[in-house]
Amino acid sequence: MFRRISSIKDFGVFNNFAGGSLPEFAPFNLIYGWNYSGKTTLSRMFRCLEDGSLHPDYPNARFDVLSADGTQYDHAFATPCNVRVFNEDFRKAHLRWDDADGLNPILLLGAENIKRRDELTRKETWRAQLDDQRKAAAAEAKRLDERISKAETDCASQIVKELPVGRFNKTNLRPIISAWNGTLPRAQTPEKVQAARAKVSAEQKDGLPDLSITTPLIDQLWRDGSTLLREQIDSSATIAHLVDHPDIATWVEHGRQLHEGRSHCEFCEGELTAARKAALNAHFSDAFNDLKKRIATAIDGLAGQRMEFSGAAYPRSAFYVDLHDEHAQAGRELALARDSFNSGIQALVDALKRKQENPFDVVPAPEDDPQPDPLVAAERRFQALIEENNDRTRRFTSARNEAIAALKDHYAAEAMRQIDRFELEGRIAAQKTIETDSETAIVTLDAEIASIQAALSEATKGAEAINDTLRRFFGKADIRVKVTDSERFQLMRGAEPARNLSEGERTAISFCYFITKLLENGNDLSQTIVYIDDPISSLDAHHLLHVCAFIRTTFYRFNEGASRPERHECLAKQLFISTHSHEFFSLMLDWMRKMNDQMYRTYLVERTDANGLVASRLVSCPDSIQKYRSEYVYIFHQIASYAENPQNDHQIIFNPGNLTRRFVEGYVAFKFMEHVNIDSSIDRLITDPVDAERARKFMHFHSHTLCRSAGMRLPDMSEALAIVTLILDAVRDHDPVHYRSLETTR
């Protein structure tokens, strides 16, 4: 027995219903709702459980029904459920009114076929078990496969996100996995992964020129310069003052050139004697001049051997990211070797300059001569870095593609390692074997079951059964079924085929057919959950009473003398009845109220249409519907309650237009005894023409009809309250006695 509907989603007007707060279902369940509220949609959910498949109009529907023993029945249909549903879909599936062979034959078993029936039951039980096994294996294989598929999809998404691969999905991923031949590759080290990522993210660099450094021949220059530092000039003609003051000596030496052929000093205008000139010329002798010239030549030669290259042609940005560390180290080593070499040269140059300023002094040579070997080693290291960078540029595309391929393989391996893919594939293969074996066994059983069913086919007994049901319902044999030569059923009215049946007759015949079909194939009614949707559509009052009595005698038994809980018995496992007729609802409720409270429940299908979004839900039936036999009284309760407590909630503000229209239609119909529409009658109730037109417009525009445009805008709360108050006041003024009677029901 069902306990409750836990949820319904994306099933027509039941787009997001949760029934956890509803009272639990009872053996007898009575459901009321206006047309288009969602009653038939609810019955279709039950029919899905009967068929074991989703309704074709709602392929994405989801629902969950909880049974009394805790079993879950849902849209996956993993657990079979014995449900029979009478609704419009049943009528379309089983009764074709314009066909001479309009009804499917009903199979009933006779006593003489008990052995065959038992054999059929055993085989059907075994088939059901095999089918459960097949479905379970298929579901498990699907679940495992979906787990793999999700991992593949997630991995493909990661690859698209992190690698420049363009369009890439699980279909592109699978060849990578297939190449492993069933064995996961070893995990890559973080260093390798990081290096590959660097190659992928790098931009292609331009080629760099080679580092051209010629190793200087410094040895001879160093020896010559050191010799000059030690060389001395003959000092017999030297002027001591000039020797002691090299700066003055330099000044005098340059001044000699300015005083060639002059007799007086250009600075002090003193006389330049021949003796003074001779003394100065002796001091600045040819040996002196020659030494200074050789020192200048040595300085120029040493200066030409300096290593003056810079790193401007080889900036860090010209190298690939993963080579930046080596660029920093090799560049630093080369700069240190260059600076060390140049410092050695500069030390000798500085010494020679001191010698040049005072050629008469002996200047000590630097202790360490420049070493070219560290410079050569540093140059080779930096050149190797340049060559590696250039080689990377030359093969950039292939290296990048190799890195992308390596990372694809890495990401795929990590994703498949997390789910242990090949172990899952083994489990899937095992489940598919079970599924295949079950299917093979089912095919064999189906043939055996079909053979037994053919032997048990007794169309005559089926016809007798439905004719008996028709007689019980109609109280006469006016409409009956006969068996054709092809063992099909044909509807007859007297001696002629029944044609032009009224809608009421079709409804009654459909319902009788359904009741008879409940016992088809020996079905046990006590183990069957039955759902009946609107069995009185298009029936007159006489047939309405027939349906009530028919349902009661078919599904209910009063056990005289039994204890109170067992006195009332539901002959089905559980019964659900839904209707739009308040009169039928009241008749059924009067019968059910004779049982104890635990035997029945009442519910209401409530629909809202807020801003174009239609939504239905199942709620406990309001007392105002159950308490009074008239729908008119119920509607009065609703609009009077709204007038006292107006709300802007979408599920409340949507209803006043429809409720006021139905209330006014009901009032004017019995008050004026005329079956007229609102346009013709509202002026007789509301005499003020402005107020009458205002009420008419409100009810027309905001009525809950099939017109979708009316549901696209909710009425303003102040507007709705004003119209509801206007109509209630109009009825109070028009018939105070009637209005006071309505008030007494609240």
mmCIF file of C-alpha atoms in Angstrom, residues 197-509:
data_model
loop_
_atom_site.group_PDB
_atom_site.id
_atom_site.type_symbol
_atom_site.label_atom_id
_atom_site.label_comp_id
_atom_site.label_asym_id
_atom_site.label_seq_id
_atom_site.Cartn_x
_atom_site.Cartn_y
_atom_site.Cartn_z
ATOM 1 C CA ARG A 197 52.998 22.587 -18.614
ATOM 2 C CA ALA A 198 55.740 25.191 -19.080
ATOM 3 C CA LYS A 199 56.325 24.012 -22.649
ATOM 4 C CA VAL A 200 52.628 24.166 -23.426
ATOM 5 C CA SER A 201 52.136 27.627 -21.962
ATOM 6 C CA ALA A 202 55.314 29.077 -23.498
ATOM 7 C CA GLU A 203 55.315 31.486 -26.421
ATOM 8 C CA GLN A 204 57.636 30.747 -29.321
ATOM 9 C CA LYS A 205 60.845 32.767 -28.971
ATOM 10 C CA ASP A 206 62.973 34.327 -31.722
ATOM 11 C CA GLY A 207 66.323 32.797 -32.566
ATOM 12 C CA LEU A 208 69.313 34.304 -30.694
ATOM 13 C CA PRO A 209 72.752 35.097 -32.191
ATOM 14 C CA ASP A 210 75.708 33.059 -31.017
ATOM 15 C CA LEU A 211 77.796 34.515 -28.215
ATOM 16 C CA SER A 212 80.958 35.627 -30.061
ATOM 17 C CA ILE A 213 83.842 36.011 -27.570
ATOM 18 C CA THR A 214 87.440 35.826 -28.860
ATOM 19 C CA THR A 215 89.880 34.703 -26.199
ATOM 20 C CA PRO A 216 92.449 37.547 -25.877
ATOM 21 C CA LEU A 217 96.228 36.968 -26.186
ATOM 22 C CA ILE A 218 97.109 38.787 -22.984
ATOM 23 C CA ASP A 219 100.352 37.078 -21.944
ATOM 24 C CA GLN A 220 102.805 39.150 -24.091
ATOM 25 C CA LEU A 221 101.006 42.405 -23.402
ATOM 26 C CA TRP A 222 101.162 41.637 -19.668
ATOM 27 C CA ARG A 223 104.891 40.901 -19.814
ATOM 28 C CA ASP A 224 105.620 44.062 -21.843
ATOM 29 C CA GLY A 225 103.573 46.258 -19.536
ATOM 30 C CA SER A 226 105.206 44.805 -16.421
ATOM 31 C CA THR A 227 108.676 45.486 -17.954
ATOM 32 C CA LEU A 228 107.795 49.123 -18.624
ATOM 33 C CA LEU A 229 106.840 49.563 -14.979
ATOM 34 C CA ARG A 230 110.350 48.579 -13.942
ATOM 35 C CA GLU A 231 112.246 50.552 -16.655
ATOM 36 C CA GLN A 232 114.348 53.622 -15.441
ATOM 37 C CA ILE A 233 115.706 56.707 -17.328
ATOM 38 C CA ASP A 234 119.241 58.108 -16.838
ATOM 39 C CA SER A 235 118.865 60.609 -13.971
ATOM 40 C CA SER A 236 122.069 62.684 -14.399
ATOM 41 C CA ALA A 237 120.233 65.518 -16.158
ATOM 42 C CA THR A 238 116.996 65.313 -14.252
ATOM 43 C CA ILE A 239 115.575 68.208 -12.404
ATOM 44 C CA ALA A 240 114.823 67.119 -8.862
ATOM 45 C CA HIS A 241 111.883 69.452 -8.407
ATOM 46 C CA LEU A 242 110.137 68.037 -11.430
ATOM 47 C CA VAL A 243 110.860 64.531 -10.303
ATOM 48 C CA ASP A 244 109.403 65.251 -6.916
ATOM 49 C CA HIS A 245 106.387 67.004 -8.388
ATOM 50 C CA PRO A 246 105.046 64.924 -11.297
ATOM 51 C CA ASP A 247 102.071 67.203 -11.826
ATOM 52 C CA ILE A 248 104.346 70.186 -12.346
ATOM 53 C CA ALA A 249 106.522 68.070 -14.566
ATOM 54 C CA THR A 250 103.517 67.206 -16.697
ATOM 55 C CA TRP A 251 102.581 70.881 -16.844
ATOM 56 C CA VAL A 252 106.103 71.865 -17.890
ATOM 57 C CA GLU A 253 106.308 69.064 -20.419
ATOM 58 C CA HIS A 254 103.185 70.274 -22.188
ATOM 59 C CA GLY A 255 104.388 73.900 -21.842
ATOM 60 C CA ARG A 256 107.615 73.211 -23.740
ATOM 61 C CA GLN A 257 105.640 72.711 -26.895
ATOM 62 C CA LEU A 258 103.969 76.082 -26.451
ATOM 63 C CA HIS A 259 107.274 77.933 -26.016
ATOM 64 C CA GLU A 260 109.120 76.660 -29.059
ATOM 65 C CA GLY A 261 110.978 79.713 -30.600
ATOM 66 C CA ARG A 262 109.927 82.083 -27.811
ATOM 67 C CA SER A 263 112.251 84.074 -25.489
ATOM 68 C CA HIS A 264 109.777 84.872 -22.717
ATOM 69 C CA CYS A 265 107.371 82.788 -20.626
ATOM 70 C CA GLU A 266 103.799 83.010 -21.804
ATOM 71 C CA PHE A 267 102.613 82.693 -18.217
ATOM 72 C CA CYS A 268 104.828 85.105 -16.279
ATOM 73 C CA GLU A 269 106.520 86.955 -19.190
ATOM 74 C CA GLY A 270 109.857 86.199 -17.619
ATOM 75 C CA GLU A 271 112.922 85.664 -19.804
ATOM 76 C CA LEU A 272 113.582 82.155 -21.042
ATOM 77 C CA THR A 273 117.301 81.787 -21.053
ATOM 78 C CA ALA A 274 119.142 79.395 -23.267
ATOM 79 C CA ALA A 275 120.493 77.644 -20.194
ATOM 80 C CA ARG A 276 116.996 77.067 -18.793
ATOM 81 C CA LYS A 277 115.787 75.680 -22.068
ATOM 82 C CA ALA A 278 118.801 73.374 -22.250
ATOM 83 C CA ALA A 279 118.146 72.119 -18.706
ATOM 84 C CA LEU A 280 114.517 71.399 -19.460
ATOM 85 C CA ASN A 281 115.372 69.652 -22.715
ATOM 86 C CA ALA A 282 117.906 67.544 -20.884
ATOM 87 C CA HIS A 283 115.247 66.581 -18.295
ATOM 88 C CA PHE A 284 112.683 65.705 -20.958
ATOM 89 C CA SER A 285 115.119 63.694 -23.030
ATOM 90 C CA ASP A 286 114.453 61.441 -25.973
ATOM 91 C CA ALA A 287 114.566 58.450 -23.627
ATOM 92 C CA PHE A 288 111.899 60.118 -21.491
ATOM 93 C CA ASN A 289 109.663 60.733 -24.470
ATOM 94 C CA ASP A 290 110.234 57.263 -25.845
ATOM 95 C CA LEU A 291 109.309 55.654 -22.563
ATOM 96 C CA LYS A 292 106.087 57.620 -22.301
ATOM 97 C CA LYS A 293 105.182 56.714 -25.856
ATOM 98 C CA ARG A 294 105.774 53.028 -25.177
ATOM 99 C CA ILE A 295 103.701 53.256 -21.997
ATOM 100 C CA ALA A 296 100.832 54.880 -23.922
ATOM 101 C CA THR A 297 101.055 52.156 -26.561
ATOM 102 C CA ALA A 298 100.980 49.474 -23.868
ATOM 103 C CA ILE A 299 97.934 51.078 -22.228
ATOM 104 C CA ASP A 300 96.096 51.185 -25.559
ATOM 105 C CA GLY A 301 97.003 47.583 -26.248
ATOM 106 C CA LEU A 302 95.744 46.421 -22.862
ATOM 107 C CA ALA A 303 92.569 48.492 -23.134
ATOM 108 C CA GLY A 304 91.817 46.792 -26.451
ATOM 109 C CA GLN A 305 91.766 43.405 -24.735
ATOM 110 C CA ARG A 306 88.972 44.271 -22.337
ATOM 111 C CA MET A 307 85.815 42.123 -22.706
ATOM 112 C CA GLU A 308 83.146 44.769 -23.264
ATOM 113 C CA PHE A 309 80.175 42.559 -24.331
ATOM 114 C CA SER A 310 76.842 43.010 -22.460
ATOM 115 C CA GLY A 311 73.701 40.928 -21.903
ATOM 116 C CA ALA A 312 71.398 43.354 -23.741
ATOM 117 C CA ALA A 313 71.159 40.958 -26.686
ATOM 118 C CA TYR A 314 70.226 38.084 -24.379
ATOM 119 C CA PRO A 315 67.526 39.346 -21.976
ATOM 120 C CA ARG A 316 65.712 36.921 -19.716
ATOM 121 C CA SER A 317 62.489 37.415 -21.702
ATOM 122 C CA ALA A 318 64.173 36.015 -24.837
ATOM 123 C CA PHE A 319 64.441 32.590 -23.198
ATOM 124 C CA TYR A 320 61.750 29.977 -22.445
ATOM 125 C CA VAL A 321 60.401 30.018 -18.927
ATOM 126 C CA ASP A 322 61.936 26.722 -17.884
ATOM 127 C CA LEU A 323 65.392 28.080 -18.926
ATOM 128 C CA HIS A 324 65.169 31.220 -16.797
ATOM 129 C CA ASP A 325 67.024 29.691 -13.852
ATOM 130 C CA GLU A 326 69.914 28.589 -16.077
ATOM 131 C CA HIS A 327 69.894 31.997 -17.767
ATOM 132 C CA ALA A 328 70.332 33.672 -14.388
ATOM 133 C CA GLN A 329 73.145 31.346 -13.280
ATOM 134 C CA ALA A 330 75.037 31.231 -16.586
ATOM 135 C CA GLY A 331 74.663 34.984 -17.077
ATOM 136 C CA ARG A 332 75.942 35.643 -13.569
ATOM 137 C CA GLU A 333 78.946 33.333 -14.124
ATOM 138 C CA LEU A 334 79.781 35.006 -17.452
ATOM 139 C CA ALA A 335 79.502 38.492 -15.937
ATOM 140 C CA LEU A 336 81.745 37.545 -13.013
ATOM 141 C CA ALA A 337 84.361 36.001 -15.346
ATOM 142 C CA ARG A 338 84.250 39.105 -17.581
ATOM 143 C CA ASP A 339 84.544 41.506 -14.660
ATOM 144 C CA SER A 340 87.380 39.480 -13.112
ATOM 145 C CA PHE A 341 89.313 39.448 -16.394
ATOM 146 C CA ASN A 342 88.770 43.144 -16.997
ATOM 147 C CA SER A 343 89.761 43.965 -13.417
ATOM 148 C CA GLY A 344 93.124 42.229 -13.957
ATOM 149 C CA ILE A 345 93.744 44.234 -17.128
ATOM 150 C CA GLN A 346 92.645 47.451 -15.410
ATOM 151 C CA ALA A 347 95.074 46.874 -12.557
ATOM 152 C CA LEU A 348 98.044 46.844 -14.996
ATOM 153 C CA VAL A 349 96.608 49.818 -16.913
ATOM 154 C CA ASP A 350 96.337 51.797 -13.673
ATOM 155 C CA ALA A 351 99.951 50.938 -12.821
ATOM 156 C CA LEU A 352 101.139 52.030 -16.287
ATOM 157 C CA LYS A 353 99.262 55.309 -15.910
ATOM 158 C CA ARG A 354 101.078 55.937 -12.658
ATOM 159 C CA LYS A 355 104.349 55.160 -14.468
ATOM 160 C CA GLN A 356 103.304 57.488 -17.289
ATOM 161 C CA GLU A 357 102.768 60.326 -14.837
ATOM 162 C CA ASN A 358 106.228 59.842 -13.330
ATOM 163 C CA PRO A 359 108.443 57.909 -15.706
ATOM 164 C CA PHE A 360 111.418 58.210 -13.351
ATOM 165 C CA ASP A 361 109.669 55.986 -10.703
ATOM 166 C CA VAL A 362 109.686 52.207 -10.592
ATOM 167 C CA VAL A 363 106.041 51.113 -10.225
ATOM 168 C CA PRO A 364 105.271 47.592 -8.873
ATOM 169 C CA ALA A 365 103.320 45.328 -11.244
ATOM 170 C CA PRO A 366 100.001 43.709 -10.129
ATOM 171 C CA GLU A 367 100.475 40.334 -8.482
ATOM 172 C CA ASP A 368 97.840 38.382 -10.523
ATOM 173 C CA ASP A 369 97.645 38.426 -14.273
ATOM 174 C CA PRO A 370 94.185 38.046 -15.967
ATOM 175 C CA GLN A 371 93.074 34.404 -16.447
ATOM 176 C CA PRO A 372 91.077 33.678 -19.628
ATOM 177 C CA ASP A 373 90.115 30.090 -18.719
ATOM 178 C CA PRO A 374 87.126 30.992 -16.424
ATOM 179 C CA LEU A 375 85.927 33.371 -19.140
ATOM 180 C CA VAL A 376 86.112 30.595 -21.750
ATOM 181 C CA ALA A 377 84.214 28.180 -19.486
ATOM 182 C CA ALA A 378 81.493 30.751 -18.721
ATOM 183 C CA GLU A 379 81.199 31.589 -22.438
ATOM 184 C CA ARG A 380 80.731 27.914 -23.294
ATOM 185 C CA ARG A 381 78.025 27.504 -20.648
ATOM 186 C CA PHE A 382 76.075 30.562 -21.849
ATOM 187 C CA GLN A 383 76.502 29.530 -25.479
ATOM 188 C CA ALA A 384 75.073 26.096 -24.624
ATOM 189 C CA LEU A 385 72.044 27.860 -23.117
ATOM 190 C CA ILE A 386 71.622 29.901 -26.309
ATOM 191 C CA GLU A 387 71.831 26.773 -28.429
ATOM 192 C CA GLU A 388 69.256 24.964 -26.277
ATOM 193 C CA ASN A 389 66.883 27.931 -26.520
ATOM 194 C CA ASN A 390 67.371 28.141 -30.304
ATOM 195 C CA ASP A 391 66.851 24.403 -30.653
ATOM 196 C CA ARG A 392 63.614 24.734 -28.699
ATOM 197 C CA THR A 393 62.534 27.470 -31.113
ATOM 198 C CA ARG A 394 63.404 25.356 -34.147
ATOM 199 C CA ARG A 395 61.360 22.413 -32.894
ATOM 200 C CA PHE A 396 58.824 24.478 -30.934
ATOM 201 C CA THR A 397 55.681 23.055 -32.586
ATOM 202 C CA SER A 398 56.723 19.426 -32.238
ATOM 203 C CA ALA A 399 57.938 19.907 -28.653
ATOM 204 C CA ARG A 400 54.728 21.686 -27.712
ATOM 205 C CA ASN A 401 52.643 18.920 -29.291
ATOM 206 C CA GLU A 402 54.693 16.324 -27.428
ATOM 207 C CA ALA A 403 54.076 18.184 -24.164
ATOM 208 C CA ILE A 404 50.338 18.410 -24.911
ATOM 209 C CA ALA A 405 50.219 14.680 -25.667
ATOM 210 C CA ALA A 406 52.112 13.924 -22.465
ATOM 211 C CA LEU A 407 49.737 16.041 -20.396
ATOM 212 C CA LYS A 408 46.687 14.471 -22.046
ATOM 213 C CA ASP A 409 48.050 11.092 -21.080
ATOM 214 C CA HIS A 410 48.813 12.349 -17.566
ATOM 215 C CA TYR A 411 45.348 13.837 -16.995
ATOM 216 C CA ALA A 412 43.632 10.769 -18.431
ATOM 217 C CA ALA A 413 45.716 8.427 -16.264
ATOM 218 C CA GLU A 414 45.024 10.439 -13.119
ATOM 219 C CA ALA A 415 41.264 10.523 -13.823
ATOM 220 C CA MET A 416 41.058 6.816 -14.599
ATOM 221 C CA ARG A 417 43.285 5.941 -11.625
ATOM 222 C CA GLN A 418 40.856 7.691 -9.290
ATOM 223 C CA ILE A 419 37.959 5.459 -10.361
ATOM 224 C CA ASP A 420 40.077 2.336 -11.034
ATOM 225 C CA ARG A 421 38.689 2.239 -14.560
ATOM 226 C CA PHE A 422 39.787 -1.219 -15.652
ATOM 227 C CA GLU A 423 38.396 -2.800 -12.498
ATOM 228 C CA LEU A 424 35.078 -1.072 -13.260
ATOM 229 C CA GLU A 425 35.175 -2.347 -16.835
ATOM 230 C CA GLY A 426 35.550 -5.882 -15.493
ATOM 231 C CA ARG A 427 32.506 -5.415 -13.287
ATOM 232 C CA ILE A 428 30.528 -3.976 -16.211
ATOM 233 C CA ALA A 429 31.406 -6.970 -18.365
ATOM 234 C CA ALA A 430 30.207 -9.310 -15.604
ATOM 235 C CA GLN A 431 26.887 -7.448 -15.297
ATOM 236 C CA LYS A 432 26.375 -7.499 -19.064
ATOM 237 C CA THR A 433 26.927 -11.245 -19.059
ATOM 238 C CA ILE A 434 24.207 -11.585 -16.427
ATOM 239 C CA GLU A 435 21.934 -9.325 -18.498
ATOM 240 C CA THR A 436 22.529 -11.328 -21.696
ATOM 241 C CA ASP A 437 21.989 -14.672 -19.970
ATOM 242 C CA SER A 438 18.783 -13.366 -18.387
ATOM 243 C CA GLU A 439 17.496 -12.090 -21.732
ATOM 244 C CA THR A 440 18.151 -15.467 -23.346
ATOM 245 C CA ALA A 441 16.278 -17.263 -20.567
ATOM 246 C CA ILE A 442 13.398 -14.754 -20.803
ATOM 247 C CA VAL A 443 13.011 -15.374 -24.533
ATOM 248 C CA THR A 444 12.630 -19.084 -23.828
ATOM 249 C CA LEU A 445 10.177 -18.456 -20.999
ATOM 250 C CA ASP A 446 8.129 -16.011 -23.105
ATOM 251 C CA ALA A 447 7.568 -18.711 -25.687
ATOM 252 C CA GLU A 448 6.465 -21.157 -22.979
ATOM 253 C CA ILE A 449 4.197 -18.552 -21.331
ATOM 254 C CA ALA A 450 2.635 -17.646 -24.693
ATOM 255 C CA SER A 451 1.917 -21.299 -25.314
ATOM 256 C CA ILE A 452 0.160 -21.698 -21.954
ATOM 257 C CA GLN A 453 -1.788 -18.447 -22.416
ATOM 258 C CA ALA A 454 -2.953 -19.618 -25.829
ATOM 259 C CA ALA A 455 -4.254 -22.817 -24.222
ATOM 260 C CA LEU A 456 -6.010 -20.768 -21.546
ATOM 261 C CA SER A 457 -7.612 -18.314 -24.002
ATOM 262 C CA GLU A 458 -11.359 -18.430 -23.299
ATOM 263 C CA ALA A 459 -12.851 -15.411 -25.006
ATOM 264 C CA THR A 460 -16.383 -16.625 -24.270
ATOM 265 C CA LYS A 461 -15.779 -16.518 -20.525
ATOM 266 C CA GLY A 462 -14.292 -13.025 -20.938
ATOM 267 C CA ALA A 463 -17.387 -11.868 -22.799
ATOM 268 C CA GLU A 464 -19.655 -13.347 -20.160
ATOM 269 C CA ALA A 465 -17.713 -11.549 -17.459
ATOM 270 C CA ILE A 466 -17.941 -8.110 -19.039
ATOM 271 C CA ASN A 467 -21.612 -8.629 -19.972
ATOM 272 C CA ASP A 468 -22.343 -9.490 -16.356
ATOM 273 C CA THR A 469 -20.604 -6.257 -15.315
ATOM 274 C CA LEU A 470 -22.586 -4.253 -17.867
ATOM 275 C CA ARG A 471 -25.868 -5.736 -16.594
ATOM 276 C CA ARG A 472 -24.941 -4.906 -13.013
ATOM 277 C CA PHE A 473 -24.160 -1.335 -13.989
ATOM 278 C CA PHE A 474 -27.014 -0.532 -16.380
ATOM 279 C CA GLY A 475 -29.572 -2.852 -14.734
ATOM 280 C CA LYS A 476 -30.503 -4.298 -18.144
ATOM 281 C CA ALA A 477 -28.950 -6.107 -21.103
ATOM 282 C CA ASP A 478 -29.395 -3.254 -23.575
ATOM 283 C CA ILE A 479 -25.655 -3.072 -24.372
ATOM 284 C CA ARG A 480 -23.642 -6.278 -24.451
ATOM 285 C CA VAL A 481 -20.487 -7.823 -25.903
ATOM 286 C CA LYS A 482 -20.353 -10.693 -28.336
ATOM 287 C CA VAL A 483 -17.330 -12.693 -29.465
ATOM 288 C CA THR A 484 -16.432 -12.522 -33.143
ATOM 289 C CA ASP A 485 -15.042 -15.405 -35.163
ATOM 290 C CA SER A 486 -11.575 -14.017 -34.549
ATOM 291 C CA GLU A 487 -12.236 -14.095 -30.773
ATOM 292 C CA ARG A 488 -12.439 -10.332 -30.564
ATOM 293 C CA PHE A 489 -15.124 -8.440 -28.656
ATOM 294 C CA GLN A 490 -17.823 -6.477 -30.464
ATOM 295 C CA LEU A 491 -20.257 -4.058 -28.797
ATOM 296 C CA MET A 492 -23.906 -4.774 -29.624
ATOM 297 C CA ARG A 493 -27.096 -2.862 -28.961
ATOM 298 C CA GLY A 494 -29.754 -5.516 -29.278
ATOM 299 C CA ALA A 495 -29.056 -7.421 -32.485
ATOM 300 C CA GLU A 496 -27.084 -4.633 -34.148
ATOM 301 C CA PRO A 497 -23.549 -3.353 -33.607
ATOM 302 C CA ALA A 498 -23.614 -0.472 -31.163
ATOM 303 C CA ARG A 499 -22.979 2.805 -32.926
ATOM 304 C CA ASN A 500 -23.296 6.488 -31.996
ATOM 305 C CA LEU A 501 -22.844 5.842 -28.313
ATOM 306 C CA SER A 502 -23.309 8.883 -26.092
ATOM 307 C CA GLU A 503 -20.360 10.171 -24.079
ATOM 308 C CA GLY A 504 -22.094 8.971 -20.918
ATOM 309 C CA GLU A 505 -22.499 5.458 -22.360
ATOM 310 C CA ARG A 506 -18.869 5.386 -23.439
ATOM 311 C CA THR A 507 -17.758 6.433 -19.979
ATOM 312 C CA ALA A 508 -19.951 3.789 -18.324
ATOM 313 C CA ILE A 509 -18.852 1.009 -20.724
#
